[in-house]
GROMACS .gro file of C-alpha atoms in nm:
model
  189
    1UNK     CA    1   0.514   0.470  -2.258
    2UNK     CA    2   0.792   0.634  -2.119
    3UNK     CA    3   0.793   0.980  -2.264
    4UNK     CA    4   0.399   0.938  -2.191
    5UNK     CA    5   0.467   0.880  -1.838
    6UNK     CA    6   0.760   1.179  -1.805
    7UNK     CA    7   0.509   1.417  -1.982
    8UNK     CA    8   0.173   1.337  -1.743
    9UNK     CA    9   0.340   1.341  -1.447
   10UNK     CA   10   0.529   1.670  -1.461
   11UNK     CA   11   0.179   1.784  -1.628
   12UNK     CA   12   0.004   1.637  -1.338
   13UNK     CA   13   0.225   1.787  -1.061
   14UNK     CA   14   0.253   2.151  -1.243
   15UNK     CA   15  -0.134   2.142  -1.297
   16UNK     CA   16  -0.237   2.043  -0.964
   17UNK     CA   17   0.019   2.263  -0.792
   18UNK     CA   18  -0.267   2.457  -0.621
   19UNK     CA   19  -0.455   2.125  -0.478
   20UNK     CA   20  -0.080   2.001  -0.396
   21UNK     CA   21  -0.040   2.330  -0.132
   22UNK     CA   22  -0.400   2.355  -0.040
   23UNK     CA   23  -0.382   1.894   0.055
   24UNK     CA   24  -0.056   1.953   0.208
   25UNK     CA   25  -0.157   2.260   0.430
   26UNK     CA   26  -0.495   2.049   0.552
   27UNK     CA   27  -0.307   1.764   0.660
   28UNK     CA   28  -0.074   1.958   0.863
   29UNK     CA   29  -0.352   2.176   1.044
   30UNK     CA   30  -0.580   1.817   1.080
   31UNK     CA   31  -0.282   1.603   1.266
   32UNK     CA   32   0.054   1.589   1.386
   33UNK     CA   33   0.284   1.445   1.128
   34UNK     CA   34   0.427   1.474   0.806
   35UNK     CA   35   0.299   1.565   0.529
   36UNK     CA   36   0.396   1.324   0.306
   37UNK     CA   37   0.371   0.936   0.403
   38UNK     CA   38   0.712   0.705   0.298
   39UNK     CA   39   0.638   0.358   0.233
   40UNK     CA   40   0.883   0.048   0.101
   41UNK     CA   41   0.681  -0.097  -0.205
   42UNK     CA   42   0.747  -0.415  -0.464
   43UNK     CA   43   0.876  -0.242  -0.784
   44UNK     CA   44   0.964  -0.362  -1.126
   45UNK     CA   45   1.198  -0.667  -1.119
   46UNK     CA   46   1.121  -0.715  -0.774
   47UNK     CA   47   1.332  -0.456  -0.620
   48UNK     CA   48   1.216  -0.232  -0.351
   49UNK     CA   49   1.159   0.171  -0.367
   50UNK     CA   50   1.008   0.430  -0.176
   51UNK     CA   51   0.666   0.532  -0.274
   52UNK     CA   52   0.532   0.839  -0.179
   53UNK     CA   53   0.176   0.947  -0.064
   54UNK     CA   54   0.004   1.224   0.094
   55UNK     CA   55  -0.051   1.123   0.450
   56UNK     CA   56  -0.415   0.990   0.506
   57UNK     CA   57  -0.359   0.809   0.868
   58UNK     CA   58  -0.225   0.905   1.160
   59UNK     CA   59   0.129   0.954   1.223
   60UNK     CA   60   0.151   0.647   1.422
   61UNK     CA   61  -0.059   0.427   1.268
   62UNK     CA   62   0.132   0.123   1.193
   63UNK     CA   63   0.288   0.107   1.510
   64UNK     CA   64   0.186  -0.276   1.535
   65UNK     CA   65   0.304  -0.327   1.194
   66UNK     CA   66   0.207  -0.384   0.858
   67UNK     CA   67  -0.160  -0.450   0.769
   68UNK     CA   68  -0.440  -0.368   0.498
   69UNK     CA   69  -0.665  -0.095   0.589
   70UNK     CA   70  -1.052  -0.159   0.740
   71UNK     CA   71  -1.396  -0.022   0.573
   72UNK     CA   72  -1.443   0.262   0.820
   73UNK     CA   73  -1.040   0.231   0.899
   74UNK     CA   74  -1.049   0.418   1.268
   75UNK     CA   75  -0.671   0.485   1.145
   76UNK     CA   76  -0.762   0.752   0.871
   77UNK     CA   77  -0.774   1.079   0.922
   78UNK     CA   78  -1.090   1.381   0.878
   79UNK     CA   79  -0.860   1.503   0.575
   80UNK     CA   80  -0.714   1.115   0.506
   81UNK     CA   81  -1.101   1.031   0.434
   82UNK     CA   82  -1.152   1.277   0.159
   83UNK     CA   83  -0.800   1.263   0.013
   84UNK     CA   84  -0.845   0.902   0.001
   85UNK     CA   85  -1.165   0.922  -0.155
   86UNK     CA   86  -1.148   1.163  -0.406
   87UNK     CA   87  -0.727   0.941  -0.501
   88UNK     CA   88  -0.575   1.282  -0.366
   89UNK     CA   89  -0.324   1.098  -0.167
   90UNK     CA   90  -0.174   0.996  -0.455
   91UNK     CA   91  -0.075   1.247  -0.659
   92UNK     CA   92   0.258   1.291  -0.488
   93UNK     CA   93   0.367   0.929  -0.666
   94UNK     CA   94   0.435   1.155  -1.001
   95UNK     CA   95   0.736   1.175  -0.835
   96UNK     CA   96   0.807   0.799  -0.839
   97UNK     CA   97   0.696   0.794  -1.222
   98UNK     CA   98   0.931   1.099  -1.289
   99UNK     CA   99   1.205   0.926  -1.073
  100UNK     CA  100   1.125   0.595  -1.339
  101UNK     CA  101   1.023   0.403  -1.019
  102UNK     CA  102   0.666   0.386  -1.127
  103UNK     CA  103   0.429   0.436  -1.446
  104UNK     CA  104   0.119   0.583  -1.442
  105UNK     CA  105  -0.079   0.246  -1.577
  106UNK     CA  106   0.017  -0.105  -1.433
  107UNK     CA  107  -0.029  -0.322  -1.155
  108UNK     CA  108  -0.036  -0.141  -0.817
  109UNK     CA  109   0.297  -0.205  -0.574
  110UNK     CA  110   0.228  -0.389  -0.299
  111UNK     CA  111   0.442  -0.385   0.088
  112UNK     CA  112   0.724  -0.621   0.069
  113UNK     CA  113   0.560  -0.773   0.376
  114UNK     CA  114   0.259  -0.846   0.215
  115UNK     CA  115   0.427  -0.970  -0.090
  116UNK     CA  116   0.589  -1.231   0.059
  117UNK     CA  117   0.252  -1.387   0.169
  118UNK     CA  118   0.091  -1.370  -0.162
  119UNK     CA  119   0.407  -1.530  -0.304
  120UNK     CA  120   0.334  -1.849  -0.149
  121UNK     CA  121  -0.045  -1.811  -0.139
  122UNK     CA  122  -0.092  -1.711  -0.522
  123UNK     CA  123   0.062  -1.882  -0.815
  124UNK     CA  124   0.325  -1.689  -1.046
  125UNK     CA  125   0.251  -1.370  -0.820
  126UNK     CA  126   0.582  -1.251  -0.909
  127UNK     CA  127   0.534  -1.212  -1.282
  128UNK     CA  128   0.347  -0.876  -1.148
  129UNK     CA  129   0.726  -0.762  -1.154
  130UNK     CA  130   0.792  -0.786  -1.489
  131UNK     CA  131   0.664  -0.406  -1.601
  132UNK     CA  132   0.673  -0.057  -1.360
  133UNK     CA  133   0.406  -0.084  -1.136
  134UNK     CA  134   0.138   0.180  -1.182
  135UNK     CA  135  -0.061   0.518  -0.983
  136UNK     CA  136  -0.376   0.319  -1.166
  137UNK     CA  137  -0.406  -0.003  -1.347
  138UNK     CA  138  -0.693  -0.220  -1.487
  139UNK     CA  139  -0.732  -0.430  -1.143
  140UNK     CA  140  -0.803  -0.060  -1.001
  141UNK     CA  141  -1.074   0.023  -1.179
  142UNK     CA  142  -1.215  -0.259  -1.269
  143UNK     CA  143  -1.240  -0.393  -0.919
  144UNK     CA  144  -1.262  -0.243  -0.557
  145UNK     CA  145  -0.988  -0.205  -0.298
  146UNK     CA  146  -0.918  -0.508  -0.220
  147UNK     CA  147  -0.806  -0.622   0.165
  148UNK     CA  148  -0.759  -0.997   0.181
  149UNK     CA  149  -0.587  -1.300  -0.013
  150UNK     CA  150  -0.877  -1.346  -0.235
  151UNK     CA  151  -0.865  -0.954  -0.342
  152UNK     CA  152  -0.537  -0.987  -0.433
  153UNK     CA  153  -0.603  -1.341  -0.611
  154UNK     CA  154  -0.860  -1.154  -0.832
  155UNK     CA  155  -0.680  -0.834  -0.889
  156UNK     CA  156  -0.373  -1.064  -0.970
  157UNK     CA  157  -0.597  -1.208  -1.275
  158UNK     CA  158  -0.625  -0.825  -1.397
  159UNK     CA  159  -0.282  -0.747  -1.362
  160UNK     CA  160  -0.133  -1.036  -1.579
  161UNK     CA  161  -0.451  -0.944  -1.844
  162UNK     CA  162  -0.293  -0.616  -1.836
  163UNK     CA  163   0.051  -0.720  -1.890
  164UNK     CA  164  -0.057  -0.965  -2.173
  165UNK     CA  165  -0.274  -0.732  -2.301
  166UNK     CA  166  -0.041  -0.377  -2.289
  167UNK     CA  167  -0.112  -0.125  -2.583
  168UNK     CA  168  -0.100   0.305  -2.494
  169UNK     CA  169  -0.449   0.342  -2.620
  170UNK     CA  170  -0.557   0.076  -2.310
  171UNK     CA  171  -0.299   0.246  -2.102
  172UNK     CA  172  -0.563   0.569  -2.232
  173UNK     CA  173  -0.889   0.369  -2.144
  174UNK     CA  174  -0.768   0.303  -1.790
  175UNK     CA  175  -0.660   0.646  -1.687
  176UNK     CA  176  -0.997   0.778  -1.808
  177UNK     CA  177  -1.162   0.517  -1.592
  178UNK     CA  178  -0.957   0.599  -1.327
  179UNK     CA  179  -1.116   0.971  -1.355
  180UNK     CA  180  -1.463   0.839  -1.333
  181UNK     CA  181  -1.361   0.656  -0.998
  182UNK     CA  182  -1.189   0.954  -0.863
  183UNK     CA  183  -1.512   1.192  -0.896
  184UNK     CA  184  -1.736   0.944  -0.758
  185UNK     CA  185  -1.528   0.770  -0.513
  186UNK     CA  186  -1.537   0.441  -0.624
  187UNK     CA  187  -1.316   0.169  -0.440
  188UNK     CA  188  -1.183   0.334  -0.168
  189UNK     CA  189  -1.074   0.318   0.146
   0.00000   0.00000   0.00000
């Protein structure tokens, strides 16, 4: 899985080099900012890293603090709204695969803040720790973003079928799926 996930994401990043320049050159003429967005995320064995994503909302847009993002999110930028459709904004997490922080299949890392809620709201939520977390995973495309509790309740039961369930040719399955919900914008947010 490992050599899988070196391989893809330095594919990924070399491939998409073009679309890399061309995101990173909208979001810079669409809104003051960085380009690329810095966020503390749940990794594997419960330790914390630094994901990275393209920037989709506006600089200051957690300025309150931490929370899930809105259908129709009045945060998200004219760029964030396509990048964010179409998964753009996170191709720059190759990095965190390449750096071993991530894979490219598994459950998706979730804000320490938010963690801590679902820790004492959903049952054995930590065993999401026990593999890399993922750019994709089954919960992903097998259900829609999810904002709430309940979301991450149900996305939870995906995640630990995942784990339980591991093999490279589902790993496969899902990051084909995860194609299909890229080109039609399935899920997002």
């Amino acid at each position: 899985k490992r050599v899988f996930d070196l391989a893809a994401a330095t594919a990924l990043l070399v491939l998409l080099s073009p679309l890399i320049a061309l995101t990173a050159l909208l979001i810079k003429l669409d809104s003051r900012g960085s380009v690329l967005y810095r966020q503390q995320r749940i990794g594997l064995g419960g330790r914390p890293f630094e994901i990275l994503k393209f920037r989709s909302m506006a600089a200051d847009a957690e300025k309150g603090g931490a929370i899930w993002a809105a259908k129709n999110d009045s945060r998200v930028t004219r760029v964030g709204r396509i990048i964010r459709k179409l998964r753009i904004d996170e191709i720059p997490q190759a990095v965190n695969v390449i750096r071993g922080e991530m894979s490219f299949v598994g459950p998706r890392p979730e804000r320490p803040e938010f963690v801590r809620v679902l820790e004492r709201e959903i049952p054995n939520y930590h065993l999401r720790h026990v593999v890399r977390p993922g750019i994709t995973g089954w919960a992903q495309v097998k259900y829609e973003y999810g904002a709430s509790i309940e979301d991450a309740r149900i996305k939870m039961q995906y995640d630990m079928y995942y784990i339980e369930h591991f093999s490279l040719r589902r790993d496969f399955v899902i990051l084909l799926m995860t194609v299909r919900v890229a080109l039609f914008g399935i899920g997002s947010r």
